[in-house]
Short mmCIF file of N, CA and C and ligand atoms in Angstrom, two decimals:
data_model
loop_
_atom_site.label_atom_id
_atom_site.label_comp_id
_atom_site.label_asym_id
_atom_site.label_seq_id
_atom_site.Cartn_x
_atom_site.Cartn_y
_atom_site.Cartn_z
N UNK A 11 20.23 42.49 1.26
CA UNK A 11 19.74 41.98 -0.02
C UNK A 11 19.69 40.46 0.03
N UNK A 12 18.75 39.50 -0.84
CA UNK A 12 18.08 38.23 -0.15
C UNK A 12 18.18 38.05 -1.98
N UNK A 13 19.15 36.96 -2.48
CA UNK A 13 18.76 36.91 -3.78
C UNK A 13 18.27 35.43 -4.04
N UNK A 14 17.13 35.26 -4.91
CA UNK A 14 16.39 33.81 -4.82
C UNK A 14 16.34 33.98 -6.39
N UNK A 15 16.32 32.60 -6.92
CA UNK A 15 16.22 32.01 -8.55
C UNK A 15 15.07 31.05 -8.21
N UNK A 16 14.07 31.12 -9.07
CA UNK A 16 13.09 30.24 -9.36
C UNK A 16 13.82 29.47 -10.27
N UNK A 17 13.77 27.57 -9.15
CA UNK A 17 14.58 26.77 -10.44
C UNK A 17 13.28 26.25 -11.48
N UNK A 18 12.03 26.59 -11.01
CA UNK A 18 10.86 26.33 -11.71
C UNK A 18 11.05 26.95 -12.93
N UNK A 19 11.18 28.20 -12.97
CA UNK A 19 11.28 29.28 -14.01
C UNK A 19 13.01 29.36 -14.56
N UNK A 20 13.87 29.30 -14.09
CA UNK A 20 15.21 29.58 -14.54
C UNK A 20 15.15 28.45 -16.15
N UNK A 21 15.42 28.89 -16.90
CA UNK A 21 15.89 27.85 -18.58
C UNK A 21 16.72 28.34 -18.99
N UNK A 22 17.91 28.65 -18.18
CA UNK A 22 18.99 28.28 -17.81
C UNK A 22 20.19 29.13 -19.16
N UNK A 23 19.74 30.28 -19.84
CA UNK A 23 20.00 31.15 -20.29
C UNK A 23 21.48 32.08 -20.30
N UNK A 24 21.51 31.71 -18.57
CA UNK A 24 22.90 32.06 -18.64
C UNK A 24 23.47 33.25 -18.27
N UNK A 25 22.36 34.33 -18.36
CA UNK A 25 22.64 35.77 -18.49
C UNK A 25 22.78 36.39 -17.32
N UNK A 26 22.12 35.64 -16.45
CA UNK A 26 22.47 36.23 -15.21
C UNK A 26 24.18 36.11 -14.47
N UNK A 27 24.68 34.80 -15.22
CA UNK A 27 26.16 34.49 -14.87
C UNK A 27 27.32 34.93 -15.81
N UNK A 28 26.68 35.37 -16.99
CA UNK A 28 27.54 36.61 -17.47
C UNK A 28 27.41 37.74 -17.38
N UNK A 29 26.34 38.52 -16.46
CA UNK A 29 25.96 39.68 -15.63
C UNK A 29 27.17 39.77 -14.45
N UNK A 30 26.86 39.09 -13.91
CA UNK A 30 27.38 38.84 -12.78
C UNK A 30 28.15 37.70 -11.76
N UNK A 31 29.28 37.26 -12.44
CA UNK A 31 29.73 36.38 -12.33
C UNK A 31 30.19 35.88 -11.12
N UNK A 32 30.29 36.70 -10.46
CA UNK A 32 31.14 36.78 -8.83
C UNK A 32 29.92 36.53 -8.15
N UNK A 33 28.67 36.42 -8.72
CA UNK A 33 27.50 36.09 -7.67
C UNK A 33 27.00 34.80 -8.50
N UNK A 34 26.60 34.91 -9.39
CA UNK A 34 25.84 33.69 -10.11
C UNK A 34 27.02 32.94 -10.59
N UNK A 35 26.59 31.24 -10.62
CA UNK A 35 26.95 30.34 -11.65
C UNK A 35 26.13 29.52 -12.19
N UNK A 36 26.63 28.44 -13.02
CA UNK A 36 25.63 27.53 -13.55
C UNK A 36 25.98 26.10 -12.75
N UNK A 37 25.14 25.74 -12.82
CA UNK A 37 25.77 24.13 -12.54
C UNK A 37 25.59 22.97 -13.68
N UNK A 38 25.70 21.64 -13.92
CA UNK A 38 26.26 21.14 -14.44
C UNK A 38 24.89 21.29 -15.83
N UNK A 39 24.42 21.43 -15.09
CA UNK A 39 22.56 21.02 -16.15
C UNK A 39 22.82 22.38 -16.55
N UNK A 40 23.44 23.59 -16.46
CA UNK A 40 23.53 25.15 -17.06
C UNK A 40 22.31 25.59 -16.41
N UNK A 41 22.09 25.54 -15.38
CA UNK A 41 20.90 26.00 -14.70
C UNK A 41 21.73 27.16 -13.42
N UNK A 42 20.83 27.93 -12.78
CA UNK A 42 21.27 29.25 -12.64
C UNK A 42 21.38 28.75 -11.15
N UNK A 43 22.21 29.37 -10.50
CA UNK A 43 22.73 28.86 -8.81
C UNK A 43 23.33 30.00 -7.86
N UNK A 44 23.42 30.83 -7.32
CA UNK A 44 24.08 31.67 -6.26
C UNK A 44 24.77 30.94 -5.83
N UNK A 45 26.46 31.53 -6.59
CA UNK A 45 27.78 31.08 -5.05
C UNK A 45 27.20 31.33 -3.52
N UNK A 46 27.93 30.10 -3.17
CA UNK A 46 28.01 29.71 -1.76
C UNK A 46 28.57 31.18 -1.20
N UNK A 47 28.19 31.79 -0.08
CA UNK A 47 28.24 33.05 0.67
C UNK A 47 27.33 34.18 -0.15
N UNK A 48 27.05 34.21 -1.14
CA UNK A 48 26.87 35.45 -2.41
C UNK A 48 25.25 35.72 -2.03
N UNK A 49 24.61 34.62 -1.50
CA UNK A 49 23.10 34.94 -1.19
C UNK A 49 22.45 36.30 -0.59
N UNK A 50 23.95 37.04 -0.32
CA UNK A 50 23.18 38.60 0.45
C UNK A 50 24.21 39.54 -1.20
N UNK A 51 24.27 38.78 -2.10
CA UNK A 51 24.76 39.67 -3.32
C UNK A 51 26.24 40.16 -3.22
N UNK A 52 26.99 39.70 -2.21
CA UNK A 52 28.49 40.47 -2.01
C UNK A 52 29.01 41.50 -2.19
N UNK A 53 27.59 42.74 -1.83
CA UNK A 53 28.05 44.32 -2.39
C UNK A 53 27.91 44.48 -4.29
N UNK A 54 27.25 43.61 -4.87
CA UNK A 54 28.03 43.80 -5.76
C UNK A 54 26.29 44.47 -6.56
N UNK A 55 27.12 45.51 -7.34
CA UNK A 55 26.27 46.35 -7.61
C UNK A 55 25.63 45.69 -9.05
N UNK A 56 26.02 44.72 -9.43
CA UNK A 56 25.53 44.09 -10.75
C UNK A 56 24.23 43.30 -10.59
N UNK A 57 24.00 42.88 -9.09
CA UNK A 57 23.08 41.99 -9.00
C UNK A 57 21.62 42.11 -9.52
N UNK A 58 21.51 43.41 -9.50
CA UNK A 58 20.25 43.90 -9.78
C UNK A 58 19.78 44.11 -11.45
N UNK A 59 21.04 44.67 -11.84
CA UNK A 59 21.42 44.34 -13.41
C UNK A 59 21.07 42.94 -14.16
N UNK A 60 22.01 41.96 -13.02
CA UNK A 60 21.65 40.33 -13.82
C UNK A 60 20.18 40.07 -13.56
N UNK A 61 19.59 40.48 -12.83
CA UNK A 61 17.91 40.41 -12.35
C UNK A 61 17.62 40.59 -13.62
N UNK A 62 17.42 41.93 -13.90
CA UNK A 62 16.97 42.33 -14.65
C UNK A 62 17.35 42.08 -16.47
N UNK A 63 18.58 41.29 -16.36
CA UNK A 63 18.79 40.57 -17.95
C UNK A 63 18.11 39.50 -17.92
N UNK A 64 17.65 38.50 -16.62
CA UNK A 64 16.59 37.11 -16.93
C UNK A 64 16.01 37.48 -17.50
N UNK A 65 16.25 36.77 -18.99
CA UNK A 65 14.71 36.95 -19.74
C UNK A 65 13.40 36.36 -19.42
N UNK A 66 13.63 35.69 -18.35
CA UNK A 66 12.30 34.89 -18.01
C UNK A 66 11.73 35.30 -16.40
N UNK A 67 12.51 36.49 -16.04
CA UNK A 67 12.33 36.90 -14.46
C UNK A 67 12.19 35.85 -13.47
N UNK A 68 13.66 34.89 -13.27
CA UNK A 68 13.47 34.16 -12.15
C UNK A 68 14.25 34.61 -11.33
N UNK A 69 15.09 35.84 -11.38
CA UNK A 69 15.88 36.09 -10.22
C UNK A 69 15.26 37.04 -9.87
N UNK A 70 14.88 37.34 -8.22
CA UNK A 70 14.16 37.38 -7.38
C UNK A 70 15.35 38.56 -6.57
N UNK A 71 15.16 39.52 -6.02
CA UNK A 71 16.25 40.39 -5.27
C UNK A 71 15.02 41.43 -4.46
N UNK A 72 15.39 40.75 -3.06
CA UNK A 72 14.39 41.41 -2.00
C UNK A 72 15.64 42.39 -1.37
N UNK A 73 15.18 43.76 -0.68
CA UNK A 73 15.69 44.27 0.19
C UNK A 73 15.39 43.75 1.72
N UNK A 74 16.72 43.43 2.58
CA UNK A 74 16.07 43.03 4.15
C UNK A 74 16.26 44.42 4.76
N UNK A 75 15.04 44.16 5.25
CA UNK A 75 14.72 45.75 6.12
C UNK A 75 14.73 45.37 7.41
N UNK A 76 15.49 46.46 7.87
CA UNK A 76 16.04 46.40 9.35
C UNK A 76 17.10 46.18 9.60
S1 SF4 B 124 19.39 34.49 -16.59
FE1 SF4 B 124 17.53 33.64 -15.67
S2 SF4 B 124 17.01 31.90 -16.97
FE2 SF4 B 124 19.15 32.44 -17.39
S3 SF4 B 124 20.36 31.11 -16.02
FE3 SF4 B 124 20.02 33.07 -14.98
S4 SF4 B 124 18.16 32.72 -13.72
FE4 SF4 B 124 18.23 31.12 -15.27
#
């Protein structure tokens, strides 16, 4: 799993880091960021959940195949 935030699109809402806290944070501007290691989602079965609470669809969750 490959998780990407459009910082174009992210307005910084939040929801994805009260989805899923152990993967997302904010940084200082409250804008949306993947912890350092968390970029393959850390198993964590919420990721797809916080995807899907962006109200503005900037989080991005590819499967890596192979
Ligand atoms: S939920 Fe979406 S808009 Fe809100 S901080 Fe997360 S990525 Fe940004």
């Amino acid at each position: 799993m490959d998780i990407h935030i459009d910082e174009d699109t992210c307005i910084g809402a939040g929801q994805c880091a009260l989805t899923a806290p152990e993967v997302f944070t904010q940084d200082d501007d409250g804008y949306s960021t993947v912890r350092p290691g968390k970029e393959d989602g850390g198993g964590s079965a919420l990721v797809r959940e916080a995807a899907r609470a962006c109200p503005v669809g900037a989080v991005r969750v590819t499967e890596r195949v192979g």
